[in-house]
CSV table of C-alpha atoms in Angstrom, one decimal:
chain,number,residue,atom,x,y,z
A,1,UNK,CA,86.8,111.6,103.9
A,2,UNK,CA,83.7,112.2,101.8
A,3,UNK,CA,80.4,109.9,100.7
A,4,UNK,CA,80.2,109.5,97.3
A,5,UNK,CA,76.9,108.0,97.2
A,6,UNK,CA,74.6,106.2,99.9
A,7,UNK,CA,71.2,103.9,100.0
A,8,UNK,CA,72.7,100.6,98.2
A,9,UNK,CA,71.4,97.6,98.9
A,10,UNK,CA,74.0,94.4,100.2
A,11,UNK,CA,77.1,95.9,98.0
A,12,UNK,CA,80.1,93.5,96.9
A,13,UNK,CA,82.0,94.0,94.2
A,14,UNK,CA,83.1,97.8,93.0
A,15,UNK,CA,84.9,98.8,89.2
A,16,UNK,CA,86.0,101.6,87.5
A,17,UNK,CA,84.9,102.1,84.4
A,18,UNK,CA,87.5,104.1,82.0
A,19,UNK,CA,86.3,107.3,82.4
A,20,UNK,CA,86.5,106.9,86.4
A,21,UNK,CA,82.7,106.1,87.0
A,22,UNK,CA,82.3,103.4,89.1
A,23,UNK,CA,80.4,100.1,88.6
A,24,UNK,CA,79.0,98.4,92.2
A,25,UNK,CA,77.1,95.1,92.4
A,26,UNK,CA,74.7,94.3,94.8
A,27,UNK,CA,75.3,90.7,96.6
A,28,UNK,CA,71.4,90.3,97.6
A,29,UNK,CA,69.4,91.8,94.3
A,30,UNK,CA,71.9,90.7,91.9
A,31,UNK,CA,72.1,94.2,90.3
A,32,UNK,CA,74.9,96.0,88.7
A,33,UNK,CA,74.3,100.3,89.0
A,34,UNK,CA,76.9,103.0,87.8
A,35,UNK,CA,78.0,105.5,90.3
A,36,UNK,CA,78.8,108.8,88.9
A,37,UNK,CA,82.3,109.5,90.4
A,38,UNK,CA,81.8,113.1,90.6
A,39,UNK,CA,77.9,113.6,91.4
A,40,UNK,CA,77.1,110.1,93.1
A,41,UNK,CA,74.2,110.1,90.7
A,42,UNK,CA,73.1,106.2,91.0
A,43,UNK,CA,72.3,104.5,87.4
A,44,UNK,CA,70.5,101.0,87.3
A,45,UNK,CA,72.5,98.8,84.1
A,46,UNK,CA,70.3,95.9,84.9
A,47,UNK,CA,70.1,92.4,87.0
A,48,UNK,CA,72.0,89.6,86.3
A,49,UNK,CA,70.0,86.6,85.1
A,50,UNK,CA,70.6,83.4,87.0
A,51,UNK,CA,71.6,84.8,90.6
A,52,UNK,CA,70.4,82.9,93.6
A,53,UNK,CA,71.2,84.7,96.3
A,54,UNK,CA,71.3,82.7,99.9
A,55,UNK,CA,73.5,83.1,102.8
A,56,UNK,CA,76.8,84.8,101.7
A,57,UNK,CA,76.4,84.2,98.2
A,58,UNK,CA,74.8,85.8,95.0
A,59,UNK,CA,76.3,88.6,93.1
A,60,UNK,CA,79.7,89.3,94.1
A,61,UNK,CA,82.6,90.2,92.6
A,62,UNK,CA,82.7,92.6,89.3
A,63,UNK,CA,85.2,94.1,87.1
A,64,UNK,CA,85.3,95.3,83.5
A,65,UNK,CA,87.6,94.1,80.5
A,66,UNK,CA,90.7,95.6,80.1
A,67,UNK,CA,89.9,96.1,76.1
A,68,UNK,CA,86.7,97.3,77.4
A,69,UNK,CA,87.3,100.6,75.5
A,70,UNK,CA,86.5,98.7,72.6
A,71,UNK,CA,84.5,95.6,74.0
A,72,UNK,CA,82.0,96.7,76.4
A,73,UNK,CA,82.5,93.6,78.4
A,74,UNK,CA,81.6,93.6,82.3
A,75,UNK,CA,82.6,90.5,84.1
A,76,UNK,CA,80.7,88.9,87.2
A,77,UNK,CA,81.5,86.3,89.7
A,78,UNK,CA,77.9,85.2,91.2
A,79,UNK,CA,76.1,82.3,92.4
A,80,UNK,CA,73.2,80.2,91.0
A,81,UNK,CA,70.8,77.1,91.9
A,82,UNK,CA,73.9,74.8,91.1
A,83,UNK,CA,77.0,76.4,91.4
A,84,UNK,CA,79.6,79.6,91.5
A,85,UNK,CA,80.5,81.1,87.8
A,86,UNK,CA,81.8,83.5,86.3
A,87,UNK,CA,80.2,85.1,83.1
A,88,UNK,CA,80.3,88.4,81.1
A,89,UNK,CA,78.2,90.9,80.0
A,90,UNK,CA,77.9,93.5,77.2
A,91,UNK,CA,77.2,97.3,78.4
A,92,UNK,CA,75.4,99.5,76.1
A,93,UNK,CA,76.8,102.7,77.3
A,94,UNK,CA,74.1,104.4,74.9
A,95,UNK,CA,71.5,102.6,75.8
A,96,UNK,CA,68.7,105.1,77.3
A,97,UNK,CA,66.3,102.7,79.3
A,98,UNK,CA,67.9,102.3,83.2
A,99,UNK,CA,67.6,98.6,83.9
A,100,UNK,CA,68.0,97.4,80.9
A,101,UNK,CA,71.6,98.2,79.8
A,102,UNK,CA,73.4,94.5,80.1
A,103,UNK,CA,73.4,92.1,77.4
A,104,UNK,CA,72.8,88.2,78.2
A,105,UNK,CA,75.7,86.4,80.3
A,106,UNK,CA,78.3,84.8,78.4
A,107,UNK,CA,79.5,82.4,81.1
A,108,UNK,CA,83.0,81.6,80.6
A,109,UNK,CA,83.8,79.5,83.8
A,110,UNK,CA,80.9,77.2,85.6
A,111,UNK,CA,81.1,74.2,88.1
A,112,UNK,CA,83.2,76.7,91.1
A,113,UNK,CA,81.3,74.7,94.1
A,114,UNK,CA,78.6,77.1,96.2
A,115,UNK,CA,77.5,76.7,99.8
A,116,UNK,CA,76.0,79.3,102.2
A,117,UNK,CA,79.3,80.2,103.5
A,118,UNK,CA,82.6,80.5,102.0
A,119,UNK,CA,81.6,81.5,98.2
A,120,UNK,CA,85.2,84.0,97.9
A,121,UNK,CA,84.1,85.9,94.7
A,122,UNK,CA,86.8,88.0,94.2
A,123,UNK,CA,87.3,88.8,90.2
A,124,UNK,CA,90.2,91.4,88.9
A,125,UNK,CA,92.2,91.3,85.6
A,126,UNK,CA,96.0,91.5,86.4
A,127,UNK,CA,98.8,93.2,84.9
A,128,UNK,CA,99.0,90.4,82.6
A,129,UNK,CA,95.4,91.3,81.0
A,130,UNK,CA,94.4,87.3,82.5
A,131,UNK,CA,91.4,87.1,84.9
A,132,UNK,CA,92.1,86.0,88.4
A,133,UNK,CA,88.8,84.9,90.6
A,134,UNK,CA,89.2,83.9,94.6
A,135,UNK,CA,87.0,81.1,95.6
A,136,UNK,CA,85.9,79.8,98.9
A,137,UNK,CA,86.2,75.9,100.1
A,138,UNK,CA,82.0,76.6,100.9
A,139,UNK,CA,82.5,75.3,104.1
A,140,UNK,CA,84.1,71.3,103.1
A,141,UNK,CA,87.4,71.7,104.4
A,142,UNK,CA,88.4,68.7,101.9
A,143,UNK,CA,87.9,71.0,98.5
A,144,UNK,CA,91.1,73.4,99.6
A,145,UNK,CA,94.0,70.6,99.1
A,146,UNK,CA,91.7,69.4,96.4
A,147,UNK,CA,93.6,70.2,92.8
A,148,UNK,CA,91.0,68.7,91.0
A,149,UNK,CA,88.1,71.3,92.9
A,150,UNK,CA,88.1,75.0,92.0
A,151,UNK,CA,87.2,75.4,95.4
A,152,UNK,CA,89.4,77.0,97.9
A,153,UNK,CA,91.2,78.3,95.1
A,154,UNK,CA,92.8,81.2,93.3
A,155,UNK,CA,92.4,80.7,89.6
A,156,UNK,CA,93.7,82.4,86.6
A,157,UNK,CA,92.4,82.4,83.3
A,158,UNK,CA,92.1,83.9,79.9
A,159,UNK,CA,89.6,86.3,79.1
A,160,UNK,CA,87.8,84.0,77.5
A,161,UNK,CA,87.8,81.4,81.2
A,162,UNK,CA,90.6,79.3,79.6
A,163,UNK,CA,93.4,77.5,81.1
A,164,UNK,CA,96.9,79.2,80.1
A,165,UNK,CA,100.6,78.7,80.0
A,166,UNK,CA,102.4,79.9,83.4
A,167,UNK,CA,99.8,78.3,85.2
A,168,UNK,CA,101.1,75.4,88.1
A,169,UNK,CA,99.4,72.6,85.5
A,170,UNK,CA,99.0,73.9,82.1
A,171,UNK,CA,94.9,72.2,81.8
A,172,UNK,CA,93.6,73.6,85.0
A,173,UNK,CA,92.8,77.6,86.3
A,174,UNK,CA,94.0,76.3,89.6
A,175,UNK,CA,96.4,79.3,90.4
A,176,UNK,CA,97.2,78.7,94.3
A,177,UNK,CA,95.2,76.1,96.7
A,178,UNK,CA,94.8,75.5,100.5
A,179,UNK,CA,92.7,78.9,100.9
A,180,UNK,CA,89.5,79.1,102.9
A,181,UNK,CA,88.0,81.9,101.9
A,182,UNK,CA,89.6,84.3,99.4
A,183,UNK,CA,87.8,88.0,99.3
A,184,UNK,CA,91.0,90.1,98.2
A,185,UNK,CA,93.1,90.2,95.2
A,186,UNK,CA,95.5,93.3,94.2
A,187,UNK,CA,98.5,93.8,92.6
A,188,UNK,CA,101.3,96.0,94.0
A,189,UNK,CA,103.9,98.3,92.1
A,190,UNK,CA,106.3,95.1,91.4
A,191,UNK,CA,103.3,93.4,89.8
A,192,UNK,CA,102.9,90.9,92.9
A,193,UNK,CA,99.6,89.6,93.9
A,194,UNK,CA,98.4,89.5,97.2
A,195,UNK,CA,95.5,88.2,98.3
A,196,UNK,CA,93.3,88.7,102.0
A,197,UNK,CA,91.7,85.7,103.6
A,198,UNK,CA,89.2,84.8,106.2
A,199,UNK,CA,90.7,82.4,108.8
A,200,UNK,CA,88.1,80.5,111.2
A,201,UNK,CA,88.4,81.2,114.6
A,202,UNK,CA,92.2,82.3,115.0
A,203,UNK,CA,94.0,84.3,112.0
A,204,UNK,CA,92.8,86.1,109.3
A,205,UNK,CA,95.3,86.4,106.7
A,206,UNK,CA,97.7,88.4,104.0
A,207,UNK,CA,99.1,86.3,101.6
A,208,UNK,CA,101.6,86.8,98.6
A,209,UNK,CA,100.4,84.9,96.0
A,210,UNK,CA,103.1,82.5,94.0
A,211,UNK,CA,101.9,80.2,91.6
A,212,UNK,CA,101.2,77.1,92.9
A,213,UNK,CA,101.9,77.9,96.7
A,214,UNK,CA,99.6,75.9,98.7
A,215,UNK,CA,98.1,78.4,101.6
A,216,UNK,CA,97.7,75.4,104.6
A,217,UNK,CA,94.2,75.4,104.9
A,218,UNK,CA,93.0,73.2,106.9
A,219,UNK,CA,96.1,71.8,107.9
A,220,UNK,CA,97.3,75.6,109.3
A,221,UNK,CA,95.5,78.6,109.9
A,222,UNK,CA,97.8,81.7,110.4
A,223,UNK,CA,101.7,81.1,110.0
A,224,UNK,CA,102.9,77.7,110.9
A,225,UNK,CA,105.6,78.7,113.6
A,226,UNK,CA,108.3,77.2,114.6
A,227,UNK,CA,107.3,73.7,114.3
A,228,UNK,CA,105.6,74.9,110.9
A,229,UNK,CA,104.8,72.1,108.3
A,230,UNK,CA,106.7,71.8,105.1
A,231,UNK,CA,105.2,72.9,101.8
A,232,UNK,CA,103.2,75.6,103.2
A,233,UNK,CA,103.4,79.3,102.8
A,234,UNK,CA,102.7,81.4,105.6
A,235,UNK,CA,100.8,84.7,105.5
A,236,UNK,CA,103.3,87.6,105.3
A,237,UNK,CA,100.2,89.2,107.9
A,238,UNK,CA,98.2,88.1,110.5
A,239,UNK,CA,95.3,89.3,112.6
A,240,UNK,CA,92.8,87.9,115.0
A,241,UNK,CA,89.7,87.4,113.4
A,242,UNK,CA,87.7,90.1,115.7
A,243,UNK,CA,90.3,92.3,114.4
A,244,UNK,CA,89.8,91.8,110.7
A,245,UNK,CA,87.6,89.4,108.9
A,246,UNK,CA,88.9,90.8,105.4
A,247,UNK,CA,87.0,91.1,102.2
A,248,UNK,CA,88.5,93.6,99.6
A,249,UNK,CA,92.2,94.7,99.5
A,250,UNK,CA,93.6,97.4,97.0
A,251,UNK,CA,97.3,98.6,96.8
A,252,UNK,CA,98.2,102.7,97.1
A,253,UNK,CA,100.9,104.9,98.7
A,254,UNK,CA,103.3,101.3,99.1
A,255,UNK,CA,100.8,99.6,101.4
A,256,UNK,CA,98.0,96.9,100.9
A,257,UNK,CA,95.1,98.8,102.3
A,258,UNK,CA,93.0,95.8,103.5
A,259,UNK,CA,88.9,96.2,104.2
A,260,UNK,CA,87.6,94.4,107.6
A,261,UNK,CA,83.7,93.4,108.3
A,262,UNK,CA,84.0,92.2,111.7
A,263,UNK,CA,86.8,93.9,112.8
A,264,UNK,CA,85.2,97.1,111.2
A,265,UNK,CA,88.3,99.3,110.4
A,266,UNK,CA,90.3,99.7,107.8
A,267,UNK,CA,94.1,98.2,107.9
A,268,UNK,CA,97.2,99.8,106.1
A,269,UNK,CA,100.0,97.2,105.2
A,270,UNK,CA,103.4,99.3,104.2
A,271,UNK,CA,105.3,97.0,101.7
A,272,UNK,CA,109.0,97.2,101.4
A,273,UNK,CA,109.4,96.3,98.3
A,274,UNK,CA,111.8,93.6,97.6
A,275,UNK,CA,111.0,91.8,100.7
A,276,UNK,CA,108.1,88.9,100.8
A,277,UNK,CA,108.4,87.9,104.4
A,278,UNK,CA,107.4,91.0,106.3
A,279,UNK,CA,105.6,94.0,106.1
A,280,UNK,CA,107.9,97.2,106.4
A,281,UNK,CA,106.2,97.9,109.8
A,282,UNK,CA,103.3,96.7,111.4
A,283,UNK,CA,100.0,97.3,109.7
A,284,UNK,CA,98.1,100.5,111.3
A,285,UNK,CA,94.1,100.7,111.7
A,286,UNK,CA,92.3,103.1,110.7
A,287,UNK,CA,88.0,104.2,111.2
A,288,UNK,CA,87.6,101.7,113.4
A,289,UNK,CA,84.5,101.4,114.4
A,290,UNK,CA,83.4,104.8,112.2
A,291,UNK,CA,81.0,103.4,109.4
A,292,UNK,CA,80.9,99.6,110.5
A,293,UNK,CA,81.4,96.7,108.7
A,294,UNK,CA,83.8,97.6,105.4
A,295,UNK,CA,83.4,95.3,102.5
A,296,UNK,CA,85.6,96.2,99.4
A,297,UNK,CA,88.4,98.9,99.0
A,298,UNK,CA,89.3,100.3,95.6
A,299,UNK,CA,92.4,102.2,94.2
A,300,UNK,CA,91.2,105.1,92.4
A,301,UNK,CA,94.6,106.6,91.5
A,302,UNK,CA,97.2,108.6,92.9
A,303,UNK,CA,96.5,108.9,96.8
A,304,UNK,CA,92.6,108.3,96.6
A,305,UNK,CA,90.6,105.0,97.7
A,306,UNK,CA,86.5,104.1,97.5
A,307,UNK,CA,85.6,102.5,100.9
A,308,UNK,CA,82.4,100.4,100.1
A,309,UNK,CA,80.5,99.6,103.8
A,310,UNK,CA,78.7,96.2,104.2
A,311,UNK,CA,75.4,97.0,106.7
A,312,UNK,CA,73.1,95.5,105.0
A,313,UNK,CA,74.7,92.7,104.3
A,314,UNK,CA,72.2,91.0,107.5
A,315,UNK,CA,75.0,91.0,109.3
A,316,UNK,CA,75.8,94.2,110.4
A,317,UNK,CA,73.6,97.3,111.9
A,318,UNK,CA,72.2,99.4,109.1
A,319,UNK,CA,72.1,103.5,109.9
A,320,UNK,CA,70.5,105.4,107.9
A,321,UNK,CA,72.0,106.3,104.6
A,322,UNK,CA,73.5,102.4,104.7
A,323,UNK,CA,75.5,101.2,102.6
A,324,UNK,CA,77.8,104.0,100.6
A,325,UNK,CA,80.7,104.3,98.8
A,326,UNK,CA,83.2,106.5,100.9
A,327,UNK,CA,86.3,108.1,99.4
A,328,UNK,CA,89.3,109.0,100.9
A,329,UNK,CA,93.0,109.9,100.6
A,330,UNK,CA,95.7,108.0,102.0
A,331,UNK,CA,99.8,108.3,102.9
């Protein structure tokens, strides 16, 4: 375990650029900085126009294009006076003035439904090159069985925030429904999503995502047991929210490797592979307790994660040298 790089401000969302540099948004300032990945040397791009940060919402989620090679394109999931949206942003990599590096946003999906609580704003391009974004239900239970809502969602979409074929209804993003708060997307080696979620005051959960799957919320929270309602999935993990309280997940080694702010540790998931009920054993914890609250986890290849903490985040207890970006190596 090493720190890459301290003193951020309310991190969210974390990216790797092509060339392994790492972008990291902060939540409170609405600022996007690079992160040298071998020197930890911090680089202000610029802030995002438009962010109103209150309660858990602001700048979250980030992630870059997968043609961004060519395009320059940085995508951002953040909040404004009016709503969630997503929008993009052109990086001039040879741009010499810190600060002032990001192009105007190009939103390409607006109207995702804000509240102080419950904003998701998860954003990662899957193996199909499509944009997937978790959303919160902001706190109105209603907007998770909602279709019609983009709350309490997963949604997929085209680059470009377009509805495409292979979705559940071929007009609408709407991905998956019944979530409550959706901080975690990742793909594993069998190109399966899975997705982390906050539960209320019981479970927290891991889902497999399938398209169209409705999740339960509010109806269920956790896996429906025995005497388990009909047309919902349950979560192929559980946890007590004390325990957990997941934000980012990333896949390495065969496991999930799941971030936890109030249960401050980092879970390990082992996947079997073929399986979608159960884990291969029962998740292990790991740091509990060692850098506080953990916001995001990132796959950086091979054996090697980024561990971003969340103490500034007004929640947790801020030491100094709070927040960094940790690395370190799994099995």
């Amino acid at each position: 375990m090493s720190t890459l790089t301290e003193g951020l401000d309310s991190p969210w969302g974390l990216t790797a650029l092509p060339d392994g540099d790492l972008l990291v948004s902060s939540r409170d300032k609405g600022t996007i900085t690079r992160v040298d990945a071998k020197s930890g040397k911090k680089t202000l791009l610029g802030t995002v126009p438009g962010v109103a940060p209150a309660g858990e919402g602001g700048l979250l989620g980030i992630t870059v294009s997968p043609t961004f090679g060519t395009d320059h394109l940085v995508y951002a999931y953040f909040t404004t006076a009016s709503d969630n949206r997503i929008a993009r942003m052109l990086y001039d990599e040879k741009g010499t003035t810190p600060g002032h590096l990001l192009g105007a946003p190009d939103t390409i999906l607006r109207g995702i439904p804000k509240g102080s609580i419950h904003n998701g704003g998860r954003i990662a391009f899957g193996p199909d090159h499509m944009l997937y974004a978790g959303t919160g239900e902001t706190g109105d239970r209603g907007f998770a069985q909602d279709k019609k809502s983009l709350a309490g969602k997963i949604l997929r979409m085209t680059p470009d925030g377009e509805p495409l074929h292979g979705n559940p209804q071929a007009d609408s993003v709407v991905y998956s429904y019944g979530h409550r708060n959706v901080q975690g997307l990742a793909w594993d080696n069998h190109k399966r999503l899975w997705a982390s979620e906050f539960g209320q005051d019981t479970w927290d959960e891991l889902n497999l995502i399938v398209p169209g799957g409705n999740y339960g919320w509010p109806d269920v929270e956790g896996k429906a047991g025995k005497a388990g309602k009909a047309g919902f999935r349950d979560p192929v993990a559980q946890w007590k929210t004390s325990e957990a309280s997941p934000s980012g997940v990333a896949f390495a080694e065969g496991s999930i490797w799941m971030a936890g702010l109030r249960g401050e540790r980092l879970w390990r998931i082992p996947l079997s592979g073929a399986a979608d009920k159960e884990p291969l054993a029962a998740p292990q914890s790991f740091l509990k307790g060692k850098y506080g609250r953990l916001r995001t986890v990132l796959a950086a290849g091979g054996n090697k994660l980024y561990l971003v903490t969340s103490e500034t985040d007004t929640r947790g207890t801020p030491k100094p040298g709070d927040d960094k970006i940790l690395v370190l190596e799994v099995r």
